[in-house]
Amino acid sequence: MRRISTFGRMRWNLPAAPEPVVGKLLDAAGGSRLLAGILASRGCASPEAAHRFLHPSLSQLAPAVALPDIDAACARVIQAIKNGERIRVFGDYDGDGLTSAALWYRFLRRLNADVDVRVPHRLREGYDLRIGAIEAAHAEGRKLIITCDCGTTRLEEVERAQALGMDVVITDHHEITDQSCLPSAVAVVNPNRPDAQFPFRDMAGVGVAFRVCEEIAHRLGVSRAYFHRAFLDLAAVGTVTDMMPLLEDNRVIVAHGLRQLEESTKSGLVWLRRVSGCDQRQLHASHIGFQIGPRLNAAGRMSDPARALELLTTDDDEVAQAIAQELNDLNMKRRDATAAAVTQAEVSLQAHGELAPCLVVYNPAWSPGIVGLVAGKLVERYSRPVVAIGAGDDVNGRLVARGSARSIAKFNMLQAITECSANLEEFGGHAHAAGISIAEDKIDLFTLAMARIGERHLTEEDLMPVLEIDASVAPDDLTMETVERLEQLAPFGQGNPEPRLRCDDMRIVVVRRMGSGGAHLRLTLSAGSCRFEAPWFGRGELADVLPVGAVVDACFRLHRDERNGGVELILEDVAPANRDAQQPSR
């Protein structure tokens, strides 16, 4: 069932749950038709699948031995450990790369390996393994380079390492479409290789690192349970921070990693939790996504990512405290810089009149560390794919700028950018997120090319944001028991969002603004004898539009109200009551 919200360009979509499947899942869902319906809509077709979803177990992880090249990777790393070879771990400057690098480093150090770890500086060195990093490792006597969250496309760099007498083991998760373009490393462990037989391709880079290290530990006689207790915390942080879908193997890693993170004694993680304000509560994936992850990423965006790497690898509590506070301060600066850049981008877009289906915005004053955030904010605002391009460097007399792209469900950003590759210096990424380097004199051509690709592939309906609703409920269903039922579907995140519910014919009793500058709303809604507090974030401008006494249909997420001990409705959208609405399902 679909309808359009009056208060925004939001299309509501409430697909009917397949009734025969719902019936089969009732026992697994504890007799709740609501929970069974949501499970069915999220792809659980059997009681066994529903049980696996509701009870994620480490035994559900796909066998690590199915990863491509894992035998060669394990053998070479074990050889280096036993022979006392000097090992360099090389990661990336984002949260996934940092946690991957920290995991590899801590793991190898526990095995008494001669290992050190590096991540590139975003501005000085750029993304991924470079010739300079290879030659630096050689100059320091390293014999083996292990990459994590990078390396899959670095053919020349791997050849240079081999010419210098070094081996390279690549652990990565980035997409590659041409098998012939794989570097000639000892191993390229990447579930997204075209020839990969691994059943789950959507792992983060830290997930790949976690599984390879787990297999090495197993082959060296270390129990999997011991390894899991030691490293699930880092794997969970990196997986959520990299916005990987919380399904299948990722769901297992994060569900168990959250519990390990609560108990973690790693000084850096302890202090990250404290400065993030989530050290005195049960952790959810959202605490990583909105509090811990942004602070970890802030170093690479605003300063030197080596500081965040030091935070994740130090065992010195005082050092960890100082760095965590530093990252907290950098995160505040990052938020201010991002907000200013988004405002500038919106002014620029409005000056150009009608928006293209795919947007490209450029400002040489923007730090490359925030352009991905700017692109993401603009996608939320305009519901269309965006490439944001910021400051660059002089390369042989040409200004080469750096950009980041974010997309919508119906648009494959990596494919689109590949079509425009003649205009680019470098690019890479995924269907929904990518990075580019582009000469300033090519930006106009690139902008036009992306707009034309958008015109070919996107319809007006594609550009209208869809509010996917999981179920329609009655007011009597809005209870703590329902909250507890829905919490069984956690951890929530990409690929497994918090359930959105719809309740019809609710009367607006109170409308008031809240937050800094009245940016948010808090409604009081009534239905029959029930009253509910209903915050609506980011919609303060509707305070004068929503009349008290109006009857509306509401879409929301049902939460515990920590202040009052009841439930509250976290609003997603409201629309004038639809008398022809589908009847609630119980």
GROMACS .gro file of N, CA, C and O in nm, residues 1-8 10 12 14 467 469 471-475 478 501-508 523 525-527 534 536 542 546-547 549-556 569-584:
model
  240
    1MET      N    1   0.085  -0.119   0.000
    1MET     CA    2   0.000   0.000   0.000
    1MET      C    3   0.088   0.124   0.000
    1MET      O    4   0.184   0.133   0.076
    2ARG      N    5   0.057   0.220  -0.089
    2ARG     CA    6   0.137   0.341  -0.099
    2ARG      C    7   0.050   0.464  -0.080
    2ARG      O    8  -0.066   0.466  -0.114
    3ARG      N    9   0.113   0.568  -0.028
    3ARG     CA   10   0.048   0.698  -0.023
    3ARG      C   11   0.156   0.805  -0.011
    3ARG      O   12   0.270   0.777   0.022
    4ILE      N   13   0.121   0.931  -0.036
    4ILE     CA   14   0.214   1.041  -0.032
    4ILE      C   15   0.185   1.126   0.091
    4ILE      O   16   0.071   1.161   0.119
    5SER      N   17   0.290   1.161   0.165
    5SER     CA   18   0.275   1.249   0.279
    5SER      C   19   0.246   1.390   0.231
    5SER      O   20   0.302   1.437   0.133
    6THR      N   21   0.157   1.461   0.301
    6THR     CA   22   0.127   1.600   0.269
    6THR      C   23   0.243   1.691   0.310
    6THR      O   24   0.262   1.798   0.252
    7PHE      N   25   0.320   1.651   0.408
    7PHE     CA   26   0.420   1.740   0.466
    7PHE      C   27   0.560   1.719   0.408
    7PHE      O   28   0.657   1.770   0.459
    8GLY      N   29   0.569   1.645   0.301
    8GLY     CA   30   0.700   1.626   0.238
    8GLY      C   31   0.685   1.536   0.117
    8GLY      O   32   0.580   1.477   0.094
   10MET      N   33   0.746   1.243   0.048
   10MET     CA   34   0.776   1.112   0.106
   10MET      C   35   0.667   1.014   0.065
   10MET      O   36   0.548   1.037   0.091
   12TRP      N   37   0.496   0.664   0.123
   12TRP     CA   38   0.486   0.557   0.221
   12TRP      C   39   0.463   0.425   0.147
   12TRP      O   40   0.376   0.416   0.060
   14LEU      N   41   0.392   0.024   0.235
   14LEU     CA   42   0.365  -0.081   0.334
   14LEU      C   43   0.330  -0.209   0.259
   14LEU      O   44   0.214  -0.235   0.228
  467LEU      N   45   0.944   0.582   0.228
  467LEU     CA   46   0.942   0.546   0.369
  467LEU      C   47   0.888   0.404   0.378
  467LEU      O   48   0.768   0.380   0.362
  469ILE      N   49   0.756   0.100   0.546
  469ILE     CA   50   0.687   0.074   0.671
  469ILE      C   51   0.673  -0.076   0.690
  469ILE      O   52   0.638  -0.149   0.597
  471ALA      N   53   0.482  -0.243   0.937
  471ALA     CA   54   0.353  -0.297   0.981
  471ALA      C   55   0.260  -0.185   1.021
  471ALA      O   56   0.304  -0.077   1.062
  472SER      N   57   0.132  -0.212   1.009
  472SER     CA   58   0.029  -0.122   1.059
  472SER      C   59  -0.023  -0.179   1.190
  472SER      O   60  -0.050  -0.300   1.201
  473VAL      N   61  -0.035  -0.092   1.292
  473VAL     CA   62  -0.072  -0.138   1.425
  473VAL      C   63  -0.185  -0.052   1.481
  473VAL      O   64  -0.211   0.059   1.433
  474ALA      N   65  -0.251  -0.104   1.582
  474ALA     CA   66  -0.355  -0.030   1.654
  474ALA      C   67  -0.293   0.036   1.778
  474ALA      O   68  -0.188  -0.007   1.826
  475PRO      N   69  -0.356   0.139   1.833
  475PRO     CA   70  -0.301   0.205   1.952
  475PRO      C   71  -0.275   0.111   2.068
  475PRO      O   72  -0.177   0.127   2.141
  478LEU      N   73   0.074  -0.043   2.111
  478LEU     CA   74   0.190   0.041   2.140
  478LEU      C   75   0.226   0.030   2.288
  478LEU      O   76   0.202   0.120   2.368
  501LEU      N   77   0.655   0.158   1.217
  501LEU     CA   78   0.516   0.120   1.233
  501LEU      C   79   0.426   0.234   1.189
  501LEU      O   80   0.464   0.351   1.192
  502ARG      N   81   0.307   0.199   1.152
  502ARG     CA   82   0.206   0.300   1.115
  502ARG      C   83   0.084   0.282   1.204
  502ARG      O   84   0.037   0.170   1.227
  503CYS      N   85   0.034   0.393   1.256
  503CYS     CA   86  -0.089   0.391   1.334
  503CYS      C   87  -0.179   0.503   1.281
  503CYS      O   88  -0.136   0.619   1.272
  504ASP      N   89  -0.302   0.471   1.247
  504ASP     CA   90  -0.393   0.566   1.184
  504ASP      C   91  -0.484   0.635   1.285
  504ASP      O   92  -0.503   0.587   1.398
  505ASP      N   93  -0.537   0.749   1.241
  505ASP     CA   94  -0.640   0.822   1.317
  505ASP      C   95  -0.593   0.862   1.457
  505ASP      O   96  -0.660   0.838   1.557
  506MET      N   97  -0.478   0.925   1.463
  506MET     CA   98  -0.424   0.976   1.589
  506MET      C   99  -0.446   1.128   1.591
  506MET      O  100  -0.422   1.197   1.492
  507ARG      N  101  -0.490   1.177   1.704
  507ARG     CA  102  -0.521   1.320   1.715
  507ARG      C  103  -0.403   1.396   1.776
  507ARG      O  104  -0.343   1.351   1.874
  508ILE      N  105  -0.369   1.509   1.717
  508ILE     CA  106  -0.263   1.593   1.770
  508ILE      C  107  -0.319   1.674   1.887
  508ILE      O  108  -0.411   1.754   1.872
  523LEU      N  109   0.545   1.624   1.971
  523LEU     CA  110   0.399   1.619   1.966
  523LEU      C  111   0.349   1.530   2.079
  523LEU      O  112   0.418   1.438   2.123
  525LEU      N  113   0.029   1.285   2.098
  525LEU     CA  114  -0.074   1.226   2.014
  525LEU      C  115  -0.167   1.141   2.100
  525LEU      O  116  -0.122   1.075   2.194
  526SER      N  117  -0.295   1.141   2.066
  526SER     CA  118  -0.391   1.057   2.139
  526SER      C  119  -0.466   0.969   2.041
  526SER      O  120  -0.486   1.005   1.925
  527ALA      N  121  -0.503   0.854   2.091
  527ALA     CA  122  -0.587   0.761   2.014
  527ALA      C  123  -0.670   0.685   2.115
  527ALA      O  124  -0.618   0.609   2.197
  534ALA      N  125   0.566   1.207   2.124
  534ALA     CA  126   0.615   1.173   1.990
  534ALA      C  127   0.713   1.280   1.940
  534ALA      O  128   0.672   1.376   1.874
  536TRP      N  129   0.981   1.452   1.695
  536TRP     CA  130   1.002   1.448   1.550
  536TRP      C  131   1.125   1.534   1.522
  536TRP      O  132   1.120   1.656   1.522
  542LEU      N  133   0.768   2.271   1.107
  542LEU     CA  134   0.627   2.233   1.091
  542LEU      C  135   0.542   2.273   1.211
  542LEU      O  136   0.422   2.245   1.213
  546LEU      N  137   0.117   2.215   1.165
  546LEU     CA  138   0.040   2.104   1.221
  546LEU      C  139  -0.060   2.160   1.323
  546LEU      O  140  -0.022   2.201   1.432
  547PRO      N  141  -0.187   2.161   1.291
  547PRO     CA  142  -0.285   2.220   1.384
  547PRO      C  143  -0.322   2.126   1.497
  547PRO      O  144  -0.343   2.005   1.477
  549GLY      N  145  -0.552   1.936   1.729
  549GLY     CA  146  -0.685   1.883   1.702
  549GLY      C  147  -0.694   1.806   1.572
  549GLY      O  148  -0.791   1.732   1.550
  550ALA      N  149  -0.594   1.823   1.483
  550ALA     CA  150  -0.598   1.751   1.356
  550ALA      C  151  -0.583   1.600   1.379
  550ALA      O  152  -0.513   1.556   1.471
  551VAL      N  153  -0.647   1.522   1.293
  551VAL     CA  154  -0.635   1.376   1.299
  551VAL      C  155  -0.541   1.333   1.188
  551VAL      O  156  -0.559   1.369   1.071
  552VAL      N  157  -0.438   1.257   1.225
  552VAL     CA  158  -0.334   1.220   1.130
  552VAL      C  159  -0.307   1.071   1.136
  552VAL      O  160  -0.339   1.003   1.234
  553ASP      N  161  -0.247   1.021   1.028
  553ASP     CA  162  -0.184   0.890   1.030
  553ASP      C  163  -0.036   0.914   1.058
  553ASP      O  164   0.025   1.005   1.003
  554ALA      N  165   0.022   0.833   1.145
  554ALA     CA  166   0.160   0.855   1.187
  554ALA      C  167   0.246   0.735   1.153
  554ALA      O  168   0.203   0.620   1.165
  555CYS      N  169   0.367   0.764   1.111
  555CYS     CA  170   0.468   0.660   1.091
  555CYS      C  171   0.581   0.689   1.190
  555CYS      O  172   0.628   0.803   1.202
  556PHE      N  173   0.631   0.585   1.258
  556PHE     CA  174   0.724   0.607   1.369
  556PHE      C  175   0.800   0.479   1.402
  556PHE      O  176   0.767   0.369   1.355
  569LEU      N  177   0.692   0.748   2.064
  569LEU     CA  178   0.692   0.728   1.920
  569LEU      C  179   0.793   0.824   1.858
  569LEU      O  180   0.776   0.945   1.866
  570ILE      N  181   0.899   0.771   1.797
  570ILE     CA  182   0.997   0.855   1.729
  570ILE      C  183   0.946   0.875   1.587
  570ILE      O  184   0.956   0.785   1.502
  571LEU      N  185   0.887   0.990   1.562
  571LEU     CA  186   0.817   1.011   1.435
  571LEU      C  187   0.911   1.012   1.316
  571LEU      O  188   1.021   1.067   1.321
  572GLU      N  189   0.863   0.952   1.208
  572GLU     CA  190   0.930   0.959   1.078
  572GLU      C  191   0.852   1.048   0.982
  572GLU      O  192   0.909   1.119   0.901
  573ASP      N  193   0.718   1.046   0.993
  573ASP     CA  194   0.634   1.128   0.905
  573ASP      C  195   0.490   1.121   0.957
  573ASP      O  196   0.453   1.027   1.029
  574VAL      N  197   0.411   1.221   0.923
  574VAL     CA  198   0.267   1.217   0.947
  574VAL      C  199   0.196   1.266   0.822
  574VAL      O  200   0.254   1.337   0.739
  575ALA      N  201   0.071   1.227   0.808
  575ALA     CA  202  -0.012   1.270   0.695
  575ALA      C  203  -0.157   1.279   0.743
  575ALA      O  204  -0.196   1.209   0.838
  576PRO      N  205  -0.238   1.364   0.680
  576PRO     CA  206  -0.380   1.368   0.716
  576PRO      C  207  -0.440   1.229   0.713
  576PRO      O  208  -0.406   1.147   0.627
  577ALA      N  209  -0.527   1.200   0.809
  577ALA     CA  210  -0.581   1.065   0.824
  577ALA      C  211  -0.638   1.014   0.694
  577ALA      O  212  -0.711   1.083   0.624
  578ASN      N  213  -0.607   0.891   0.662
  578ASN     CA  214  -0.653   0.825   0.541
  578ASN      C  215  -0.760   0.725   0.581
  578ASN      O  216  -0.732   0.618   0.633
  579ARG      N  217  -0.884   0.760   0.556
  579ARG     CA  218  -0.995   0.675   0.602
  579ARG      C  219  -1.000   0.541   0.529
  579ARG      O  220  -1.065   0.448   0.573
  580ASP      N  221  -0.933   0.532   0.416
  580ASP     CA  222  -0.934   0.408   0.340
  580ASP      C  223  -0.813   0.320   0.371
  580ASP      O  224  -0.780   0.228   0.299
  581ALA      N  225  -0.744   0.355   0.478
  581ALA     CA  226  -0.621   0.283   0.512
  581ALA      C  227  -0.648   0.136   0.541
  581ALA      O  228  -0.756   0.097   0.585
  582GLN      N  229  -0.547   0.056   0.514
  582GLN     CA  230  -0.554  -0.087   0.545
  582GLN      C  231  -0.575  -0.105   0.695
  582GLN      O  232  -0.520  -0.033   0.776
  583GLN      N  233  -0.654  -0.202   0.732
  583GLN     CA  234  -0.681  -0.226   0.874
  583GLN      C  235  -0.556  -0.279   0.944
  583GLN      O  236  -0.476  -0.352   0.884
  584PRO      N  237  -0.537  -0.242   1.069
  584PRO     CA  238  -0.418  -0.289   1.142
  584PRO      C  239  -0.412  -0.441   1.150
  584PRO      O  240  -0.516  -0.509   1.157
   0.00000   0.00000   0.00000
